[in-house]
Amino acid sequence: MKKDYLVKALACNGEIRAYAVRTTNTVSEAQQRHDTWVNASAALGRSITAGVMMGVMLKGEQKLTIKIEGDGPLGPILVDSNAKGEVRGYVTNPHVQLPQNTVGKIDVAGAVGRNGFLSVVKDVGMKDHFTGQVPIVSGELGEDFTYYFVASEQIPSAVGVGVLVNPDHTILAAGGFIIQVMPGASDETITMIEENMKKIPAVSTMIEKGLTPEEILYQLFGQDKVQILDTLDVSFCCECSRERIETVLIGLGKEELGLMIEEDEKADVECHFCNETYHFTKEELEQLLDK
Ligand code: ZN
């Protein structure tokens, strides 16, 4: 299987900043880890795809968390990403499968909900956080991320994210792009992009047809107008570990840990983000109690 990667680029003489990514494997891993059904796969996959591109807009050790809280059956969706192309995420109710929407597509808005909030918390280091929150405007997520950039970051943008799901729930294709208009961009450039966006196929279709992230940008701007700046591997990656879970258990305090040993004689701790379960025997818990 072709590896997932992302490109950062400039287009139209620097008037446009652009990102494009293939996330088929990354979304597949999320689908398998969380056993998501069709609508959950599409919603989580779109969020992961937008999230990984937003992550690489950060620098160094910075990271961000996206929370989408709609009033649909999926419940909250959470995605974490960083500047290294690592992303993880989950949806509260993974077993959501609804009939197709009126245009014969996966009903993402129906699953996410058309009311609620999309928030982004950026951890930029030194205990500094930036939070931006916007109302959900469509629930299809691409438009919601577009609205986030415009309303919260004041950057005119276009976000395209898409996931194709096979009948057996596996992921056929996933990917996306983010286009950002730089100050001083000409009306001509903006009109050209708007026209191109109407003509190009859905981003998930382009990925399915085998287009690379570079080629998606060529479709949007014309090959001669794209200057690729950087290429980065992307993957589903969770920072949880047995050591971290041990720290959390120790952090519960002697009393609570003691109660756990007495009543349950074991502990199974699940990481929400990657669905990994960490099992601790009574003896292991007693060793933690001694620390
Ligand atoms: Zn984890």
Short mmCIF file of C-alpha atoms and ligand atoms in Angstrom, two decimals:
data_model
loop_
_atom_site.label_atom_id
_atom_site.label_comp_id
_atom_site.label_asym_id
_atom_site.label_seq_id
_atom_site.Cartn_x
_atom_site.Cartn_y
_atom_site.Cartn_z
CA MET A 1 0.00 0.00 0.00
CA LYS A 2 1.24 3.47 -0.85
CA LYS A 3 2.42 5.40 2.19
CA ASP A 4 0.59 8.41 3.54
CA TYR A 5 2.28 11.75 3.19
CA LEU A 6 1.63 15.44 3.14
CA VAL A 7 3.01 18.28 1.05
CA LYS A 8 3.32 21.94 1.97
CA ALA A 9 3.42 24.29 -0.98
CA LEU A 10 3.11 27.80 -2.27
CA ALA A 11 1.07 28.51 -5.35
CA CYS A 12 0.46 31.39 -7.73
CA ASN A 13 3.69 33.28 -6.93
CA GLY A 14 3.23 32.96 -3.19
CA GLU A 15 -0.29 34.36 -3.15
CA ILE A 16 -1.56 31.02 -1.88
CA ARG A 17 -0.33 28.65 0.81
CA ALA A 18 -1.47 25.08 0.26
CA TYR A 19 -1.40 21.68 1.96
CA ALA A 20 -2.47 18.35 0.52
CA VAL A 21 -2.37 14.92 2.11
CA ARG A 22 -3.14 11.29 1.54
CA THR A 23 -4.43 9.70 4.77
CA THR A 24 -5.81 6.35 3.55
CA ASN A 25 -3.59 4.25 5.86
CA THR A 26 -3.91 6.65 8.79
CA VAL A 27 -7.71 6.62 8.62
CA SER A 28 -7.64 2.83 8.12
CA GLU A 29 -5.69 2.44 11.33
CA ALA A 30 -8.19 4.65 13.18
CA GLN A 31 -11.05 2.64 11.68
CA GLN A 32 -9.52 -0.67 12.81
CA ARG A 33 -8.51 0.53 16.27
CA HIS A 34 -11.94 1.95 17.05
CA ASP A 35 -14.05 -0.40 14.91
CA THR A 36 -15.86 2.58 13.42
CA TRP A 37 -18.86 2.03 11.17
CA VAL A 38 -19.44 3.95 7.96
CA ASN A 39 -20.60 7.33 9.24
CA ALA A 40 -18.15 7.34 12.13
CA SER A 41 -15.30 6.39 9.78
CA ALA A 42 -16.13 9.26 7.44
CA ALA A 43 -16.50 11.83 10.20
CA LEU A 44 -13.43 10.73 12.15
CA GLY A 45 -11.44 10.33 8.92
CA ARG A 46 -12.31 13.83 7.72
CA SER A 47 -11.42 15.25 11.15
CA ILE A 48 -8.11 13.36 11.25
CA THR A 49 -7.29 14.54 7.72
CA ALA A 50 -7.96 18.19 8.55
CA GLY A 51 -6.20 17.74 11.90
CA VAL A 52 -2.96 16.38 10.47
CA MET A 53 -2.73 19.32 8.03
CA MET A 54 -3.45 21.81 10.83
CA GLY A 55 -0.80 20.11 12.97
CA VAL A 56 1.96 20.69 10.46
CA MET A 57 1.15 24.42 10.47
CA LEU A 58 2.67 24.39 13.98
CA LYS A 59 6.36 24.41 14.86
CA GLY A 60 8.71 22.14 16.83
CA GLU A 61 7.04 20.50 19.83
CA GLN A 62 3.75 22.41 19.51
CA LYS A 63 0.54 20.41 19.25
CA LEU A 64 -3.16 20.90 18.91
CA THR A 65 -6.45 19.32 19.88
CA ILE A 66 -9.61 19.58 17.81
CA LYS A 67 -12.94 18.91 19.45
CA ILE A 68 -16.12 18.67 17.44
CA GLU A 69 -19.21 18.61 19.60
CA GLY A 70 -22.28 18.27 17.43
CA ASP A 71 -25.77 17.20 18.42
CA GLY A 72 -25.72 14.08 16.21
CA PRO A 73 -25.47 10.42 17.24
CA LEU A 74 -21.65 10.28 17.00
CA GLY A 75 -21.15 12.42 20.09
CA PRO A 76 -17.92 14.40 20.48
CA ILE A 77 -15.01 13.73 18.10
CA LEU A 78 -11.48 14.41 19.37
CA VAL A 79 -8.32 14.68 17.30
CA ASP A 80 -4.78 15.44 18.48
CA SER A 81 -2.00 16.31 16.06
CA ASN A 82 1.46 17.83 16.01
CA ALA A 83 4.03 19.43 13.73
CA LYS A 84 5.62 16.05 12.93
CA GLY A 85 2.68 14.64 10.99
CA GLU A 86 1.48 12.48 13.89
CA VAL A 87 -2.23 12.32 14.53
CA ARG A 88 -4.62 10.36 16.73
CA GLY A 89 -8.32 10.59 17.36
CA TYR A 90 -11.56 8.98 18.38
CA VAL A 91 -15.27 9.37 18.09
CA THR A 92 -17.43 8.87 21.17
CA ASN A 93 -19.93 6.50 19.50
CA PRO A 94 -18.10 4.55 16.76
CA HIS A 95 -21.05 2.32 15.82
CA VAL A 96 -23.10 4.79 13.84
CA GLN A 97 -24.47 3.86 10.46
CA LEU A 98 -27.18 5.98 8.83
CA PRO A 99 -28.85 5.78 5.41
CA GLN A 100 -27.13 7.72 2.62
CA ASN A 101 -28.01 11.39 2.33
CA THR A 102 -30.15 12.90 -0.43
CA VAL A 103 -27.21 13.11 -2.85
CA GLY A 104 -26.28 9.45 -2.34
CA LYS A 105 -23.27 10.11 -0.11
CA ILE A 106 -22.33 9.09 3.42
CA ASP A 107 -24.44 11.30 5.68
CA VAL A 108 -21.68 12.95 7.71
CA ALA A 109 -23.72 15.97 8.80
CA GLY A 110 -26.51 13.72 10.01
CA ALA A 111 -24.03 11.76 12.12
CA VAL A 112 -22.04 14.74 13.46
CA GLY A 113 -25.06 16.98 13.91
CA ARG A 114 -25.75 20.37 12.36
CA ASN A 115 -25.60 22.29 15.64
CA GLY A 116 -22.80 22.54 18.14
CA PHE A 117 -19.22 23.71 18.27
CA LEU A 118 -15.85 23.08 16.70
CA SER A 119 -12.96 24.11 18.89
CA VAL A 120 -9.21 24.06 18.44
CA VAL A 121 -6.77 24.29 21.33
CA LYS A 122 -3.15 24.93 20.34
CA ASP A 123 -0.50 24.04 22.87
CA VAL A 124 2.35 26.28 21.76
CA GLY A 125 4.70 25.48 24.64
CA MET A 126 5.67 27.38 27.79
CA LYS A 127 2.16 26.54 29.08
CA ASP A 128 0.67 28.89 26.49
CA HIS A 129 -2.59 27.86 24.85
CA PHE A 130 -4.62 29.43 22.08
CA THR A 131 -8.24 28.44 21.86
CA GLY A 132 -10.55 29.13 18.96
CA GLN A 133 -14.17 28.08 18.82
CA VAL A 134 -16.78 28.43 16.11
CA PRO A 135 -20.31 27.11 15.77
CA ILE A 136 -20.85 24.14 13.48
CA VAL A 137 -22.18 25.57 10.21
CA SER A 138 -22.83 22.43 8.18
CA GLY A 139 -21.72 19.27 9.98
CA GLU A 140 -20.07 17.99 6.79
CA LEU A 141 -16.79 19.12 8.43
CA GLY A 142 -14.92 20.48 5.37
CA GLU A 143 -17.11 23.57 5.45
CA ASP A 144 -16.82 23.71 9.22
CA PHE A 145 -13.02 23.76 9.12
CA THR A 146 -13.19 26.38 6.36
CA TYR A 147 -15.42 28.48 8.60
CA TYR A 148 -13.02 27.96 11.52
CA PHE A 149 -10.10 29.41 9.55
CA VAL A 150 -12.12 32.37 8.31
CA ALA A 151 -13.91 33.22 11.55
CA SER A 152 -11.35 32.26 14.19
CA GLU A 153 -8.00 32.80 12.47
CA GLN A 154 -9.11 35.43 9.93
CA ILE A 155 -7.49 33.51 7.07
CA PRO A 156 -9.61 33.12 3.92
CA SER A 157 -9.33 29.39 3.29
CA ALA A 158 -10.84 26.41 1.58
CA VAL A 159 -10.73 22.98 3.21
CA GLY A 160 -11.52 19.81 1.29
CA VAL A 161 -11.54 16.50 3.18
CA GLY A 162 -12.95 13.17 2.07
CA VAL A 163 -13.13 9.49 2.95
CA LEU A 164 -14.42 6.62 0.83
CA VAL A 165 -15.57 3.56 2.77
CA ASN A 166 -15.87 0.02 1.34
CA PRO A 167 -19.03 -2.02 2.01
CA ASP A 168 -17.04 -4.15 4.52
CA HIS A 169 -16.22 -0.97 6.53
CA THR A 170 -12.56 -0.84 5.42
CA ILE A 171 -11.23 2.45 4.07
CA LEU A 172 -10.89 2.75 0.29
CA ALA A 173 -9.37 6.22 0.14
CA ALA A 174 -8.90 9.27 2.32
CA GLY A 175 -7.23 12.62 1.92
CA GLY A 176 -7.63 16.34 1.75
CA PHE A 177 -6.30 19.79 1.08
CA ILE A 178 -6.23 23.20 2.72
CA ILE A 179 -5.78 26.35 0.65
CA GLN A 180 -5.06 29.65 2.36
CA VAL A 181 -5.15 33.01 0.65
CA MET A 182 -2.26 35.29 1.63
CA PRO A 183 -2.77 39.01 2.14
CA GLY A 184 -2.43 40.83 -1.16
CA ALA A 185 -3.58 37.93 -3.34
CA SER A 186 -5.11 39.19 -6.57
CA ASP A 187 -8.79 38.86 -7.46
CA GLU A 188 -7.64 37.06 -10.60
CA THR A 189 -5.97 34.32 -8.56
CA ILE A 190 -8.96 33.91 -6.26
CA THR A 191 -11.37 33.70 -9.22
CA MET A 192 -9.14 31.15 -10.94
CA ILE A 193 -9.12 28.93 -7.81
CA GLU A 194 -12.86 29.25 -7.35
CA GLU A 195 -13.38 28.16 -10.97
CA ASN A 196 -10.97 25.22 -10.59
CA MET A 197 -12.63 24.08 -7.38
CA LYS A 198 -15.93 23.75 -9.23
CA LYS A 199 -14.32 21.58 -11.91
CA ILE A 200 -12.22 19.14 -9.89
CA PRO A 201 -13.56 15.82 -8.57
CA ALA A 202 -14.05 15.24 -4.83
CA VAL A 203 -10.71 14.88 -3.06
CA SER A 204 -11.50 11.30 -1.97
CA THR A 205 -12.13 10.40 -5.62
CA MET A 206 -8.80 11.91 -6.65
CA ILE A 207 -7.04 9.82 -4.00
CA GLU A 208 -8.91 6.71 -5.09
CA LYS A 209 -7.81 7.33 -8.68
CA GLY A 210 -4.23 7.34 -7.44
CA LEU A 211 -3.46 11.04 -7.53
CA THR A 212 -0.62 12.04 -5.22
CA PRO A 213 -0.89 15.03 -2.87
CA GLU A 214 1.26 16.99 -5.35
CA GLU A 215 -1.08 16.10 -8.19
CA ILE A 216 -4.11 17.25 -6.17
CA LEU A 217 -2.48 20.68 -5.92
CA TYR A 218 -1.72 20.61 -9.67
CA GLN A 219 -5.45 20.04 -10.27
CA LEU A 220 -6.27 23.05 -8.10
CA PHE A 221 -3.72 25.52 -9.43
CA GLY A 222 -2.06 24.13 -12.55
CA GLN A 223 1.28 22.29 -12.32
CA ASP A 224 3.40 25.29 -13.38
CA LYS A 225 1.95 27.41 -10.55
CA VAL A 226 2.82 25.07 -7.66
CA GLN A 227 6.06 25.25 -5.69
CA ILE A 228 6.43 22.32 -3.27
CA LEU A 229 8.20 23.44 -0.08
CA ASP A 230 8.21 20.32 2.06
CA THR A 231 7.12 16.69 2.15
CA LEU A 232 6.29 14.89 5.40
CA ASP A 233 5.18 11.33 6.28
CA VAL A 234 1.96 11.18 8.26
CA SER A 235 0.69 8.40 10.52
CA PHE A 236 -1.71 7.47 13.29
CA CYS A 237 0.43 7.74 16.39
CA CYS A 238 -0.59 7.71 20.03
CA GLU A 239 1.71 8.92 22.77
CA CYS A 240 0.24 6.64 25.43
CA SER A 241 2.48 4.02 27.02
CA ARG A 242 2.49 1.68 29.99
CA GLU A 243 4.77 4.12 31.84
CA ARG A 244 2.33 6.99 31.33
CA ILE A 245 -0.60 4.89 32.53
CA GLU A 246 1.45 3.88 35.60
CA THR A 247 2.00 7.55 36.34
CA VAL A 248 -1.75 8.16 36.10
CA LEU A 249 -2.47 5.24 38.45
CA ILE A 250 0.11 6.46 40.98
CA GLY A 251 -1.45 9.90 40.64
CA LEU A 252 -4.78 8.52 41.87
CA GLY A 253 -3.26 8.40 45.35
CA LYS A 254 -2.70 5.62 47.86
CA GLU A 255 -6.29 5.47 49.02
CA GLU A 256 -7.94 5.05 45.65
CA LEU A 257 -5.27 2.68 44.37
CA GLY A 258 -5.63 0.63 47.55
CA LEU A 259 -9.38 0.45 47.03
CA MET A 260 -8.84 -0.72 43.45
CA ILE A 261 -6.57 -3.54 44.66
CA GLU A 262 -9.02 -4.56 47.37
CA GLU A 263 -12.19 -4.47 45.27
CA ASP A 264 -11.12 -5.28 41.71
CA GLU A 265 -7.78 -7.06 42.29
CA LYS A 266 -6.72 -5.77 38.88
CA ALA A 267 -7.02 -2.77 36.59
CA ASP A 268 -7.72 -2.48 32.88
CA VAL A 269 -6.99 1.01 31.67
CA GLU A 270 -8.07 1.98 28.19
CA CYS A 271 -6.58 4.80 26.13
CA HIS A 272 -9.49 6.63 24.46
CA PHE A 273 -7.35 7.87 21.61
CA CYS A 274 -6.02 4.55 20.33
CA ASN A 275 -8.23 2.03 22.15
CA GLU A 276 -5.19 0.22 23.56
CA THR A 277 -5.92 -1.56 26.87
CA TYR A 278 -3.26 -1.73 29.58
CA HIS A 279 -3.77 -4.57 32.01
CA PHE A 280 -2.37 -4.48 35.55
CA THR A 281 -2.45 -7.51 37.86
CA LYS A 282 -2.98 -7.23 41.60
CA GLU A 283 0.76 -7.72 42.15
CA GLU A 284 1.64 -4.98 39.67
CA LEU A 285 -0.79 -2.60 41.33
CA GLU A 286 0.76 -3.37 44.72
CA GLN A 287 4.17 -2.51 43.33
CA LEU A 288 2.75 0.84 42.15
CA LEU A 289 1.29 1.41 45.61
CA ASP A 290 4.80 1.05 47.07
CA LYS A 291 6.05 3.82 44.81
ZN ZN B 1 -3.19 5.61 23.16
#
